[in-house]
mmCIF file of C-alpha atoms and ligand atoms in Angstrom:
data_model
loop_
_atom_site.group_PDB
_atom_site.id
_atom_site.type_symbol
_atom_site.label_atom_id
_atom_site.label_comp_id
_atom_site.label_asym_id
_atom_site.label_seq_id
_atom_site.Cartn_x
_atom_site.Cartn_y
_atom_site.Cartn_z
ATOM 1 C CA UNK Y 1 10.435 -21.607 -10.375
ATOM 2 C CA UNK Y 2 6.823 -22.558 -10.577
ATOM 3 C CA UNK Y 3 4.787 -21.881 -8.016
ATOM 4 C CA UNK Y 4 1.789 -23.277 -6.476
ATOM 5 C CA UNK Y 5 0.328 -19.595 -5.364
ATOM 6 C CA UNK Y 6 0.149 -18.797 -9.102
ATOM 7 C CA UNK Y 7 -1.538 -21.967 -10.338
ATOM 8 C CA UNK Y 8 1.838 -23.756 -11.194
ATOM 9 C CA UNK Y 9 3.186 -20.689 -13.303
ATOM 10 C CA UNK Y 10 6.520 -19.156 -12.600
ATOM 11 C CA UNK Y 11 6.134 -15.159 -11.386
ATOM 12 C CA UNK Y 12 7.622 -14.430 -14.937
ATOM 13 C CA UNK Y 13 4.889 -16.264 -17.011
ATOM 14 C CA UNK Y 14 2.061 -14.459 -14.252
ATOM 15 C CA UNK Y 15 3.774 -11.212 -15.165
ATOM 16 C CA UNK Y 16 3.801 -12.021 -19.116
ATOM 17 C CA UNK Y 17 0.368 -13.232 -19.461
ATOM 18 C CA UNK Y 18 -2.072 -11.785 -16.641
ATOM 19 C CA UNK Y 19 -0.851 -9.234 -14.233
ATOM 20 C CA UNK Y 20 -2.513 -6.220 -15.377
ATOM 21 C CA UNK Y 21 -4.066 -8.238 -18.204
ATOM 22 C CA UNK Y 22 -6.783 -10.820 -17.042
ATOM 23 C CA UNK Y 23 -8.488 -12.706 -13.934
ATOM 24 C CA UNK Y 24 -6.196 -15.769 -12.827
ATOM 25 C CA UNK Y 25 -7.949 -18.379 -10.438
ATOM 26 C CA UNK Y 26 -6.316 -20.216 -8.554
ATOM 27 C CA UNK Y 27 -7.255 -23.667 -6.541
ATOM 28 C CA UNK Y 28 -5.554 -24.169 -3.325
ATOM 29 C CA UNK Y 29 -3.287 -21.377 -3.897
ATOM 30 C CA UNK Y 30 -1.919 -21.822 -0.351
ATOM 31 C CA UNK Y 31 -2.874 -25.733 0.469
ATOM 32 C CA UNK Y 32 -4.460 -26.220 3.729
ATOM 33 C CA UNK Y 33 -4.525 -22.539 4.624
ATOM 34 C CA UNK Y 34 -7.663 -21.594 6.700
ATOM 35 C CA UNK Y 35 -6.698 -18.049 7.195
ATOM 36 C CA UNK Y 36 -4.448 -16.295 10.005
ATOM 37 C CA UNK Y 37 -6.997 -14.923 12.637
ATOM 38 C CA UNK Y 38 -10.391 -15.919 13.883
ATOM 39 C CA UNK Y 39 -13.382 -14.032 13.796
ATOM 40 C CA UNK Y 40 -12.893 -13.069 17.426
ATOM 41 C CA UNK Y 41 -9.713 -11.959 16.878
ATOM 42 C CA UNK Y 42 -10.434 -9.776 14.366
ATOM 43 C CA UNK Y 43 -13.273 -8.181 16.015
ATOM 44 C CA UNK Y 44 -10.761 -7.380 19.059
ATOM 45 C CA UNK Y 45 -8.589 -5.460 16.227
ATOM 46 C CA UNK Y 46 -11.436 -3.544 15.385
ATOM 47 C CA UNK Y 47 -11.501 -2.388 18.798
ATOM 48 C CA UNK Y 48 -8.227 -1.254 19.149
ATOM 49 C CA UNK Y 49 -6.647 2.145 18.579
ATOM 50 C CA UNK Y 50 -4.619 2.533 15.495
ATOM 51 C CA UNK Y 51 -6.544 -0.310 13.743
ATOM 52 C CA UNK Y 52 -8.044 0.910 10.795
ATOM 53 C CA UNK Y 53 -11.662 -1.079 10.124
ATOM 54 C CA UNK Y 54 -14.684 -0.296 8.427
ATOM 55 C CA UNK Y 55 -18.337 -1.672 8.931
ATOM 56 C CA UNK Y 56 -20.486 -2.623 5.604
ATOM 57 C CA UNK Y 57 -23.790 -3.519 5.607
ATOM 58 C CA UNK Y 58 -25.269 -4.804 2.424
ATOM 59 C CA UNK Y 59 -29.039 -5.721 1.299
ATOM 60 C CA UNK Y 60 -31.454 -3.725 0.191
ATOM 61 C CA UNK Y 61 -29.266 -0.404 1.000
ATOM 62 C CA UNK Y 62 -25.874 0.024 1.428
ATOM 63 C CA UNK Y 63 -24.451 1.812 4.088
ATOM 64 C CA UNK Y 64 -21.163 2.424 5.281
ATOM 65 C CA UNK Y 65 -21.390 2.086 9.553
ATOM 66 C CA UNK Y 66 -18.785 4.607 11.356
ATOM 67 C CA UNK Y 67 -14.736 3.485 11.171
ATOM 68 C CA UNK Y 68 -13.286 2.136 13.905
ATOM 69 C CA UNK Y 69 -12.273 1.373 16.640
ATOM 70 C CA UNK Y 70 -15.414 -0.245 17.590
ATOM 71 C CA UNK Y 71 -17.184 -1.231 20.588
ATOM 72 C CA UNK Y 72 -17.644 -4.853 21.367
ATOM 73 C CA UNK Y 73 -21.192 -4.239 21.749
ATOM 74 C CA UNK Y 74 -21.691 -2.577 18.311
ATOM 75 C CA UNK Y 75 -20.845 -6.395 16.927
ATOM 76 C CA UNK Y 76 -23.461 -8.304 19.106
ATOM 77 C CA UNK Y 77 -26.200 -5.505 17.632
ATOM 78 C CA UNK Y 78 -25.832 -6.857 13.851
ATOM 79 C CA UNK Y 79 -28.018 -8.571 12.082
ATOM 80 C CA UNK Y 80 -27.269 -12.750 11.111
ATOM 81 C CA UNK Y 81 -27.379 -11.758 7.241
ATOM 82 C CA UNK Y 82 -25.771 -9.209 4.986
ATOM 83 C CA UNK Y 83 -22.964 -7.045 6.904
ATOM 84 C CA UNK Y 84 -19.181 -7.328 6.442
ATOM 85 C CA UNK Y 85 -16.412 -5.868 8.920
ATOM 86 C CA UNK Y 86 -13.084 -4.511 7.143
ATOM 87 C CA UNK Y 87 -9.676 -4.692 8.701
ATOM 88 C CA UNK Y 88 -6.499 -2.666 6.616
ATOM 89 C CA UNK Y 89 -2.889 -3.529 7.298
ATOM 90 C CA UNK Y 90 -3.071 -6.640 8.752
ATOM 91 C CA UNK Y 91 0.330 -7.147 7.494
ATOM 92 C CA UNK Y 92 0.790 -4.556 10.531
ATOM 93 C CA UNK Y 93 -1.185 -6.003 13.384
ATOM 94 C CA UNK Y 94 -0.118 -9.462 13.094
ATOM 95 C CA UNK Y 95 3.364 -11.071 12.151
ATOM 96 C CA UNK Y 96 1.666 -13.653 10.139
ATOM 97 C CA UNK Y 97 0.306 -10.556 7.679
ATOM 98 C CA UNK Y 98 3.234 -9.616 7.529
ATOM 99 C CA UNK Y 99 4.740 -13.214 6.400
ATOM 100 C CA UNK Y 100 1.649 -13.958 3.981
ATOM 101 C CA UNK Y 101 2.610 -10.363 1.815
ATOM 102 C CA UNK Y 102 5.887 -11.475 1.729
ATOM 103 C CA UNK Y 103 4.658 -14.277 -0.990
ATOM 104 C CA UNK Y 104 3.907 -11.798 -2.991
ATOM 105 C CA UNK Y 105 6.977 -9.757 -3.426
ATOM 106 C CA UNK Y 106 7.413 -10.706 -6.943
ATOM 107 C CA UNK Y 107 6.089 -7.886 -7.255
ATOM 108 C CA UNK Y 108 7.804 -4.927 -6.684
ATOM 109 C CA UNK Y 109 8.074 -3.694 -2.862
ATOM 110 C CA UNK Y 110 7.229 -0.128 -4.042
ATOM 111 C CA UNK Y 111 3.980 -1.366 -5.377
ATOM 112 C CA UNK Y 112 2.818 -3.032 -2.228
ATOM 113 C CA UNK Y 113 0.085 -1.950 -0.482
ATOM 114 C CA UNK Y 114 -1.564 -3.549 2.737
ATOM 115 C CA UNK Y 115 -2.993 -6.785 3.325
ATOM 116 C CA UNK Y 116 -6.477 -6.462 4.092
ATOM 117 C CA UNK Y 117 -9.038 -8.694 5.643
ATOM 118 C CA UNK Y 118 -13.111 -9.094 5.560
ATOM 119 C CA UNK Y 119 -15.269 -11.186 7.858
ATOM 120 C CA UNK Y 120 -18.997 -11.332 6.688
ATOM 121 C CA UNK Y 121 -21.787 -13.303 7.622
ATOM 122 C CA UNK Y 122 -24.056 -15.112 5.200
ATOM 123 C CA UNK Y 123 -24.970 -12.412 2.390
ATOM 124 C CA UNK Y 124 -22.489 -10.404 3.095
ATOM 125 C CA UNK Y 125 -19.940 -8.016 0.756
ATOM 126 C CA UNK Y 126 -18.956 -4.740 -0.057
ATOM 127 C CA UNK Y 127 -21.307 -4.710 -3.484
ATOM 128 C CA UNK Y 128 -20.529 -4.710 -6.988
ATOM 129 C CA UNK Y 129 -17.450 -2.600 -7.575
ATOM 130 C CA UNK Y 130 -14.074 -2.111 -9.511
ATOM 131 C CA UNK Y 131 -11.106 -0.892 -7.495
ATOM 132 C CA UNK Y 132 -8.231 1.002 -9.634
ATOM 133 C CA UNK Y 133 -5.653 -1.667 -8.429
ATOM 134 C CA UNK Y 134 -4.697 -5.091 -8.462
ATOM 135 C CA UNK Y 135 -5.810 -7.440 -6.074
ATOM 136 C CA UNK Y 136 -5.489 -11.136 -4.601
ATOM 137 C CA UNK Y 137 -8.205 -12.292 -2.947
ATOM 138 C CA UNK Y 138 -7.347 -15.253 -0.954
ATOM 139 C CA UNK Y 139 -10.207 -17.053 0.725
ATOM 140 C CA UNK Y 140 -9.331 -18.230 4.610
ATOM 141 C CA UNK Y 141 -12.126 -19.747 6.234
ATOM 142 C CA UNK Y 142 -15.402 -20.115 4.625
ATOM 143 C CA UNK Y 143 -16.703 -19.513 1.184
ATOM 144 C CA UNK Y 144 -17.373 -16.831 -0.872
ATOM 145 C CA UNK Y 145 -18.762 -16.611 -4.432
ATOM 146 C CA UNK Y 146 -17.371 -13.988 -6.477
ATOM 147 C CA UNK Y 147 -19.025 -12.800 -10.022
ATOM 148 C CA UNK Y 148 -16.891 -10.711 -12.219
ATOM 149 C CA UNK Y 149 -17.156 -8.837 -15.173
ATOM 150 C CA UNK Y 150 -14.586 -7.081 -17.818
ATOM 151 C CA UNK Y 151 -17.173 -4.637 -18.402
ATOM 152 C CA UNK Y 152 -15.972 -0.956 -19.384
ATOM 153 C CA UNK Y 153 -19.215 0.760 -18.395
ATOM 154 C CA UNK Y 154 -18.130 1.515 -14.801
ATOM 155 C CA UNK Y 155 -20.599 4.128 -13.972
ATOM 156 C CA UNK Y 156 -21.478 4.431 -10.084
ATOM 157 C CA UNK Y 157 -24.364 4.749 -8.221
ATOM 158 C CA UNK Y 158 -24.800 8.358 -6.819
ATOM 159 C CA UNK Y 159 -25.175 9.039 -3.170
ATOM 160 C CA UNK Y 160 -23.979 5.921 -1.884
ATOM 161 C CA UNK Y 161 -20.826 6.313 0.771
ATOM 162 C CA UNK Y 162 -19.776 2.729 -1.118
ATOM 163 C CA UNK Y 163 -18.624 2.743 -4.954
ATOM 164 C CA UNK Y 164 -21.029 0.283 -6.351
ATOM 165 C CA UNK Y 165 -21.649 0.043 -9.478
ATOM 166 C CA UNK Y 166 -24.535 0.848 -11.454
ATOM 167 C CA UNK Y 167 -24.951 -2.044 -13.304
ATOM 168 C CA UNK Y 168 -23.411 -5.116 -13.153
ATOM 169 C CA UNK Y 169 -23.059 -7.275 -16.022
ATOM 170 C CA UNK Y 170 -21.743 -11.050 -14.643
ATOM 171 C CA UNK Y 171 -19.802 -12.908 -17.010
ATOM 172 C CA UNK Y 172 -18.014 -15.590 -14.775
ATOM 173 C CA UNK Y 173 -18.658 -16.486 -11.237
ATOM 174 C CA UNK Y 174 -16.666 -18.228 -9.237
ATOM 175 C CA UNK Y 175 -16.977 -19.996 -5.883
ATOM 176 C CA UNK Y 176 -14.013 -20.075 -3.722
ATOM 177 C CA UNK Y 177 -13.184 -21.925 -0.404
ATOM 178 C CA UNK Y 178 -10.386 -22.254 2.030
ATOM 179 C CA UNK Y 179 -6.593 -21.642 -0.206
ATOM 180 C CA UNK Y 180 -8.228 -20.590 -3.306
ATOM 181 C CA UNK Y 181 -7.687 -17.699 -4.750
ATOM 182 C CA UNK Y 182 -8.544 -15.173 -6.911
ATOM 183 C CA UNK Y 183 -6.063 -12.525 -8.608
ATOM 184 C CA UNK Y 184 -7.940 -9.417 -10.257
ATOM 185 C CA UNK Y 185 -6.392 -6.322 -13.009
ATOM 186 C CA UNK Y 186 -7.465 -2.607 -12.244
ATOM 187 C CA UNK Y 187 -10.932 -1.902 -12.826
ATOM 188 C CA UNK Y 188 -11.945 -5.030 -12.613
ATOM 189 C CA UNK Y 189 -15.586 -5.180 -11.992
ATOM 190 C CA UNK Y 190 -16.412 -7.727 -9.001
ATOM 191 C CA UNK Y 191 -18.955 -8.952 -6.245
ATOM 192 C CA UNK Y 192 -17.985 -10.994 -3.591
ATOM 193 C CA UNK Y 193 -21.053 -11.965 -1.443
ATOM 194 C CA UNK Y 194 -20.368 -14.885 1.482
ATOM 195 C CA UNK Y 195 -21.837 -17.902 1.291
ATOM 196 C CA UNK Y 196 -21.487 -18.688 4.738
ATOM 197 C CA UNK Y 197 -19.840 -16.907 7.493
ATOM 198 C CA UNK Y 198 -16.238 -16.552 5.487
ATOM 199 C CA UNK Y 199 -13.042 -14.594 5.404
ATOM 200 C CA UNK Y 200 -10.694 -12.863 2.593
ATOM 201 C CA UNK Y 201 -7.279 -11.594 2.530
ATOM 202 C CA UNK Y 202 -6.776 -9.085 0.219
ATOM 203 C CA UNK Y 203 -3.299 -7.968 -0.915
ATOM 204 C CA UNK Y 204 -3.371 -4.670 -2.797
ATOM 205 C CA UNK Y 205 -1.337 -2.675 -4.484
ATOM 206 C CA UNK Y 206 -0.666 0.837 -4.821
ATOM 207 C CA UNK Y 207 -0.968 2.984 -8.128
ATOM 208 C CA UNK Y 208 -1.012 6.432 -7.457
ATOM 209 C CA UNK Y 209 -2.793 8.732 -9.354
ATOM 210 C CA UNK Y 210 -0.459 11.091 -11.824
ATOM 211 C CA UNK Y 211 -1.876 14.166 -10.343
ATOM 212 C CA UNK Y 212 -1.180 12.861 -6.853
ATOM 213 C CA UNK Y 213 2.342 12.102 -7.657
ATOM 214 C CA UNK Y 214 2.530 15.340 -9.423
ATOM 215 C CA UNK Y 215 1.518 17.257 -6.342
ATOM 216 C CA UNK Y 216 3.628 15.106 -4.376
ATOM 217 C CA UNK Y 217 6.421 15.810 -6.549
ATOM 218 C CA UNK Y 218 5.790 20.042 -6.404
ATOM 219 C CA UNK Y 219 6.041 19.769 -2.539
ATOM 220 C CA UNK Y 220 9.193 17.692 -3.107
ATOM 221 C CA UNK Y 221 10.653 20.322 -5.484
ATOM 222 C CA UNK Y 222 9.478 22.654 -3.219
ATOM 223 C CA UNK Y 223 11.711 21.811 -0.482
ATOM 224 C CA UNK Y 224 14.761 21.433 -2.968
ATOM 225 C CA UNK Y 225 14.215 24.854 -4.706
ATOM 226 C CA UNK Y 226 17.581 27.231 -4.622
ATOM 227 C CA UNK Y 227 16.472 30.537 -6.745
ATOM 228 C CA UNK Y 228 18.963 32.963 -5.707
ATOM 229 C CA UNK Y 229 18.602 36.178 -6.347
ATOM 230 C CA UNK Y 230 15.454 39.181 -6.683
ATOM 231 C CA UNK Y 231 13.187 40.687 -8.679
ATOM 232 C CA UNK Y 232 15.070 44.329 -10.100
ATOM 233 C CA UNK Y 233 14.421 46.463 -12.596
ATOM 234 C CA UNK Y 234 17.493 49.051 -13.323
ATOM 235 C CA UNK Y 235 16.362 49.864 -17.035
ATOM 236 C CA UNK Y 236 13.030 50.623 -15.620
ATOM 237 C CA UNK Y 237 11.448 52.995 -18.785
ATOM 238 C CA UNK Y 238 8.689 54.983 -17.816
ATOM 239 C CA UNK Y 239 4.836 53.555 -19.275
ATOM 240 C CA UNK Y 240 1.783 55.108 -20.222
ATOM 241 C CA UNK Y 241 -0.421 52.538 -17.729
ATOM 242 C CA UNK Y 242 1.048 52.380 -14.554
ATOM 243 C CA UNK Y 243 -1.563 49.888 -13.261
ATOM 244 C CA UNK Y 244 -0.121 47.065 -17.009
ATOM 245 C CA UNK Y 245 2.438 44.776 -15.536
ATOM 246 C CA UNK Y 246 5.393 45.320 -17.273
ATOM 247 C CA UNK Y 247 6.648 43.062 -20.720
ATOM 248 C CA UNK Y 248 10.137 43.026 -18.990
ATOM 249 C CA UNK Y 249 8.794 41.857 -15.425
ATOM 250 C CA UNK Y 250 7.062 39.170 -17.272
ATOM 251 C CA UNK Y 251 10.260 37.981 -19.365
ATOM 252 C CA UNK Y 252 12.472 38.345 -16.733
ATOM 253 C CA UNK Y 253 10.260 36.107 -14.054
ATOM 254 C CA UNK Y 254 9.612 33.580 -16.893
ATOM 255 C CA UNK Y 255 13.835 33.543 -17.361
ATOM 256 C CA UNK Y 256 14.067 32.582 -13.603
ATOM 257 C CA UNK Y 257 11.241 31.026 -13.308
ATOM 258 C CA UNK Y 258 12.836 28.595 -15.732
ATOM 259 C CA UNK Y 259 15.784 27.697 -13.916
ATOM 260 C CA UNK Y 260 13.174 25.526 -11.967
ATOM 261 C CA UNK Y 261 14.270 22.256 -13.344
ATOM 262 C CA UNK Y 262 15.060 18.267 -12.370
ATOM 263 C CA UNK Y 263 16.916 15.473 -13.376
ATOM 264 C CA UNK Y 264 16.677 11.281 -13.183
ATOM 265 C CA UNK Y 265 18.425 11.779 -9.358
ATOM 266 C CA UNK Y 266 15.617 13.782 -8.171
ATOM 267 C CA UNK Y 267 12.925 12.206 -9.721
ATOM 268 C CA UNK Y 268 14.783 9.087 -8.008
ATOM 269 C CA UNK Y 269 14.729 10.999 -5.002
ATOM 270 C CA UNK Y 270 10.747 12.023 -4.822
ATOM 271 C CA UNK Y 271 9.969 8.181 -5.618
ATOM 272 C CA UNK Y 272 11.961 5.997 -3.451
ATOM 273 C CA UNK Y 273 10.645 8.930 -0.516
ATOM 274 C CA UNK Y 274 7.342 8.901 -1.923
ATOM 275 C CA UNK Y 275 7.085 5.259 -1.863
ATOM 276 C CA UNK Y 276 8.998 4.435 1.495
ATOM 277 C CA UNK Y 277 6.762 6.880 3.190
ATOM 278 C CA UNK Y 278 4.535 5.460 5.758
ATOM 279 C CA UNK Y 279 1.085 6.268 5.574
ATOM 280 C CA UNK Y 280 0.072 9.324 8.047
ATOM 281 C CA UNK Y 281 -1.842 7.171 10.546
ATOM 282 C CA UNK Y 282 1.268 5.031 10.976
ATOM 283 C CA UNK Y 283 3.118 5.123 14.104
ATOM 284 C CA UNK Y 284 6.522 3.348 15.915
ATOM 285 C CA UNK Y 285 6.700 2.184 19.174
ATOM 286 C CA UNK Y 286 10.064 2.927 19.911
ATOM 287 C CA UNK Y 287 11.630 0.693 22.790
ATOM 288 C CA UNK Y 288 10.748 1.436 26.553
ATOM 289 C CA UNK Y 289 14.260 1.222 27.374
ATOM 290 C CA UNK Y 290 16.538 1.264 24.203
ATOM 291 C CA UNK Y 291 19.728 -0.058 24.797
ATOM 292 C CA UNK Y 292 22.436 2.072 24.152
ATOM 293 C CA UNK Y 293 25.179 1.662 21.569
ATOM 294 C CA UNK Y 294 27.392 -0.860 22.838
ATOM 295 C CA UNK Y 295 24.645 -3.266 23.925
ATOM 296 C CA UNK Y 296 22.824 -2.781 20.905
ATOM 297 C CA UNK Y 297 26.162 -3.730 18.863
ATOM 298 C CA UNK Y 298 26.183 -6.887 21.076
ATOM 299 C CA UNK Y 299 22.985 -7.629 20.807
ATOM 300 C CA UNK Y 300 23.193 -6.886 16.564
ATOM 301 C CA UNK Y 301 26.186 -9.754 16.724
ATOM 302 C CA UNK Y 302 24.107 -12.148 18.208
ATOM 303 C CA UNK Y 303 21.057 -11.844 17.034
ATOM 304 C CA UNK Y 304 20.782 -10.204 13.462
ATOM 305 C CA UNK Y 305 18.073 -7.459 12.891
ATOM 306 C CA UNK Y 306 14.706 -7.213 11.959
ATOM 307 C CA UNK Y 307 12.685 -4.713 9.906
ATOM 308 C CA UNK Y 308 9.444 -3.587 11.901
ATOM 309 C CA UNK Y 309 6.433 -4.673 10.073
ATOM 310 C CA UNK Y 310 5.669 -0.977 9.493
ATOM 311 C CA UNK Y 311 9.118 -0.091 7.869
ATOM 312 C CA UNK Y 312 9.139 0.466 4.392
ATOM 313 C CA UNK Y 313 12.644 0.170 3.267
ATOM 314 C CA UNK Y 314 13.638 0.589 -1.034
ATOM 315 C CA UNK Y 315 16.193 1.349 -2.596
ATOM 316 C CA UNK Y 316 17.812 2.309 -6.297
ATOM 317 C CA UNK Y 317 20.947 1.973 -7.339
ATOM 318 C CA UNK Y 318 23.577 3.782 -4.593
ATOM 319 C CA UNK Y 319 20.286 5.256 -2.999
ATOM 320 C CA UNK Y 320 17.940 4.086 -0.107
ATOM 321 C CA UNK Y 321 14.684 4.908 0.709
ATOM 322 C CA UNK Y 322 13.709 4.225 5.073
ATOM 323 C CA UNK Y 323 10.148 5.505 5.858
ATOM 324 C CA UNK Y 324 10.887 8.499 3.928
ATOM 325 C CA UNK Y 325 14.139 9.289 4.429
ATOM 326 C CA UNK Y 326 17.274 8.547 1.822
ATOM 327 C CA UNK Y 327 20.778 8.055 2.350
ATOM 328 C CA UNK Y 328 23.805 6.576 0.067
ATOM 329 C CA UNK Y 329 25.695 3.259 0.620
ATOM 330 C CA UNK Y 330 28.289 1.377 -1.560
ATOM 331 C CA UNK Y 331 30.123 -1.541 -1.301
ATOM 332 C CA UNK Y 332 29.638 -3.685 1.610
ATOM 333 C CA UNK Y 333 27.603 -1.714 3.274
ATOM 334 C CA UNK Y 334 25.624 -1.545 0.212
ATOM 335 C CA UNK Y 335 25.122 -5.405 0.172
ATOM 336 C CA UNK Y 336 24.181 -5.886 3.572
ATOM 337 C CA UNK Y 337 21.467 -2.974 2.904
ATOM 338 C CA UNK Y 338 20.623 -4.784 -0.205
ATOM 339 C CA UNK Y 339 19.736 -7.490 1.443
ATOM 340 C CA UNK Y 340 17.848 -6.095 4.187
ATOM 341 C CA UNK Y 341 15.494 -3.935 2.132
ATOM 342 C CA UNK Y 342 15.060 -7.967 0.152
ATOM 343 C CA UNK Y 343 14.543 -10.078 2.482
ATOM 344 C CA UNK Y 344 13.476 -7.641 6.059
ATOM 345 C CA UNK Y 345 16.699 -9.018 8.141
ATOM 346 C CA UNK Y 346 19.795 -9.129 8.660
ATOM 347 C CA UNK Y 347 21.684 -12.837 10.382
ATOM 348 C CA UNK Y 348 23.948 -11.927 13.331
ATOM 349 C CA UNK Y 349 27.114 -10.342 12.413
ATOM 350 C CA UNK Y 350 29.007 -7.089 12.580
ATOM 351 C CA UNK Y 351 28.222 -4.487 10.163
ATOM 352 C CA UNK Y 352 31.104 -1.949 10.795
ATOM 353 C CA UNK Y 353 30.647 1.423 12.773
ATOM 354 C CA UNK Y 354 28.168 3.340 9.994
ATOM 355 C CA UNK Y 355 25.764 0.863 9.553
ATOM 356 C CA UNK Y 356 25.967 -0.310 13.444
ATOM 357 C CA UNK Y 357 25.102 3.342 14.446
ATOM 358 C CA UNK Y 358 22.484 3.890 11.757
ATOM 359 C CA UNK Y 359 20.886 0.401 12.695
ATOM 360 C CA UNK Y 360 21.166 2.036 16.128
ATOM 361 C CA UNK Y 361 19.169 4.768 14.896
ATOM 362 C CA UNK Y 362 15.762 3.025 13.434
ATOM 363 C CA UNK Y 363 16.138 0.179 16.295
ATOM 364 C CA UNK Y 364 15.513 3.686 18.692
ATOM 365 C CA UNK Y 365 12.837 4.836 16.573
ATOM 366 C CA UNK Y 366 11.170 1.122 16.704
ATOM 367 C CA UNK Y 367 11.666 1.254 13.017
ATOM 368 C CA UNK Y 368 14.118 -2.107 13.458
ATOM 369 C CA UNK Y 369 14.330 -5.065 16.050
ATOM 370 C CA UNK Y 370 17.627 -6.322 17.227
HETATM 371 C C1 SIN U 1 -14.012 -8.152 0.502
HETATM 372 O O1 SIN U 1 -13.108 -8.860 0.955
HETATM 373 O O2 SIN U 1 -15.186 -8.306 0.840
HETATM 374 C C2 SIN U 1 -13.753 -7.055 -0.465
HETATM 375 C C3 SIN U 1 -12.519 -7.181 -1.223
HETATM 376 C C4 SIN U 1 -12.632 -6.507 -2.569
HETATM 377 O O3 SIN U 1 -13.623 -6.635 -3.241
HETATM 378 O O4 SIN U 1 -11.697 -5.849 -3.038
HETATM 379 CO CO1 CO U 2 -12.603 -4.884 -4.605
#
């Protein structure tokens, strides 16, 4: 299917010829939008708890201003001309974040990030910069001109609290308005400075470092390691240095040390947990007053379910993946999981006993809606 978002392309030909490969513009990506929040709004999330947001100021020095949550009053302070305000997961904040991401989902689920959005006045930006994922940048209201460069030299500027880049070669520029869109490969080099007060939703991916997932994985293993058995030494022979670690204490902790080993199923594990695994300054609002089971069944017949925005439900093969937990399903139960972790509901229906009581479950934690 072709599709307007990619410029008229199918998600198979964007895949083939420029996801991880080169720039793709797009005009009027999304036709008429004009973005999902208003300045004001977005300020408010800024002051809230739980919102993560970051202040940039540009110009002559760049600074990063403390996180949030703001004050109102640290707003009406700023200058008319170079500063930028940073909202992550909007996707969680608002249910219309949460809709726009779901365009994307030709790429894989495990590979989505956040949606994030930018207000700056005239001027304004976060500086010349590469980031080591993909990105969309969709322009709401406003416009903003973007120049970007395939430059390898990506040396930074030291002592900044901002990656920017120590030079900046431009080799195309780009000015985009309300819809359009711009779709950048890792390390990337890129400036987007507003043009007039403007807005950007970025969708972003995740691609985690090897030694991250590699430390991830050693905490994973570390929780699934079975080495029965202790150290003994029954031949002991007496040695001329008591203080040199014995040849045969060495061999025989090497042997057991050995038996540390994995397989595909718990590699498959440490991923789809690794991957459904909120990030730590995530929380659930479980319900005030959860209904209990039988209601909850009613209420699951009659009106389907709903994934909270925060959930982060995958799966692989017989295996699933819920904000860091697995389980196994098959057959039906299987296909209505399937389908869940796909689309992020459920119609109304009745899923047998299981899946009733495990919906149950995450609808208590305010991981599901009913
Ligand atoms: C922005 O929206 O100002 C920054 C987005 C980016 O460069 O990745
Ligand atoms: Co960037």
């Amino acid at each position: 299917m072709k599709l307007q978002l990619l410029g008229g392309m199918t998600a198979r030909e964007f895949l083939r010829d420029y996801w991880h490969k080169k720039p793709l513009l797009v005009r009027d990506a999304i036709p008429g939008f004009k973005g999902l929040l208003s300045p004001a709004k977005m300020k408010d999330l800024a002051c809230s708890e739980g919102v993560e947001s970051r202040l940039v100021r540009g110009g002559r020095h760049w600074s990063l201003g403390h996180g949030g949550p703001f004050r109102p009053a640290d707003f009406s302070k700023l200058p008319r001309r170079d500063w930028t305000l940073l909202v992550q997961s909007l996707d969680h904040h608002l249910a219309s974040g949460a809709e726009l991401i779901e365009r994307f989902t030709f790429i894989p689920r495990a590979r989505l990030d956040d949606l994030m959005v930018s207000y700056a006045v005239p001027g304004g930006g976060v500086g010349p910069h590469f980031d080591s994922y993909d990105v969309f940048l969709l322009q709401g209201m406003g416009h903003r001109r973007w120049r970007i460069s395939a430059q390898d030299d990506l040396d930074l500027v030291e002592g900044l609290p901002l990656k920017i880049l120590k030079r900046f070669e431009v080799e195309e520029e780009y000015l985009l308005g309300p819809g359009d869109m711009l779709y950048l490969p890792p390390k990337y080099a890129h400036d987007g400075v507003a043009e007039d007060e403007c807005m950007t939703y970025s969708i972003g991916f995740r691609a985690p470092a090897f030694q991250e997932l590699g430390e991830g994985f050693l905490d994973f293993l570390h929780d699934e390691l079975e080495l029965p058995g202790r150290y003994a030494d029954s031949e002991l022979a007496l040695q001329k240095h008591s203080a040199e670690i014995p040849k045969t204490m060495l061999a025989q902790i090497g042997e057991e040390l050995e038996k540390v080993r994995w397989d595909a199923e718990l590699v498959e594990a440490f991923v789809g947990r690794y991957f459904s695994e909120p990030k730590p300054d995530v929380f659930f609002r479980p319900p005030a007053r959860p209904l209990g089971a039988k209601a909850f069944a009613a209420r699951l017949a009659k009106n389907g379910l709903k994934l909270d925005s925060k959930t982060r439900l995958l799966f692989s093969g017989t295996q699933f993946f819920v904000n860091g937990e697995d389980f196994g399903a098959t057959g039906p139960e299987r296909r209505a999981l399937m389908q869940l972790a796909d689309t992020r509901a459920l119609p109304p229906a009745d899923y047998g006993e299981a899946l009733t009581g495990l919906f149950h479950d995450w609808y208590t934690a305010g991981w599901a809606h009913v």
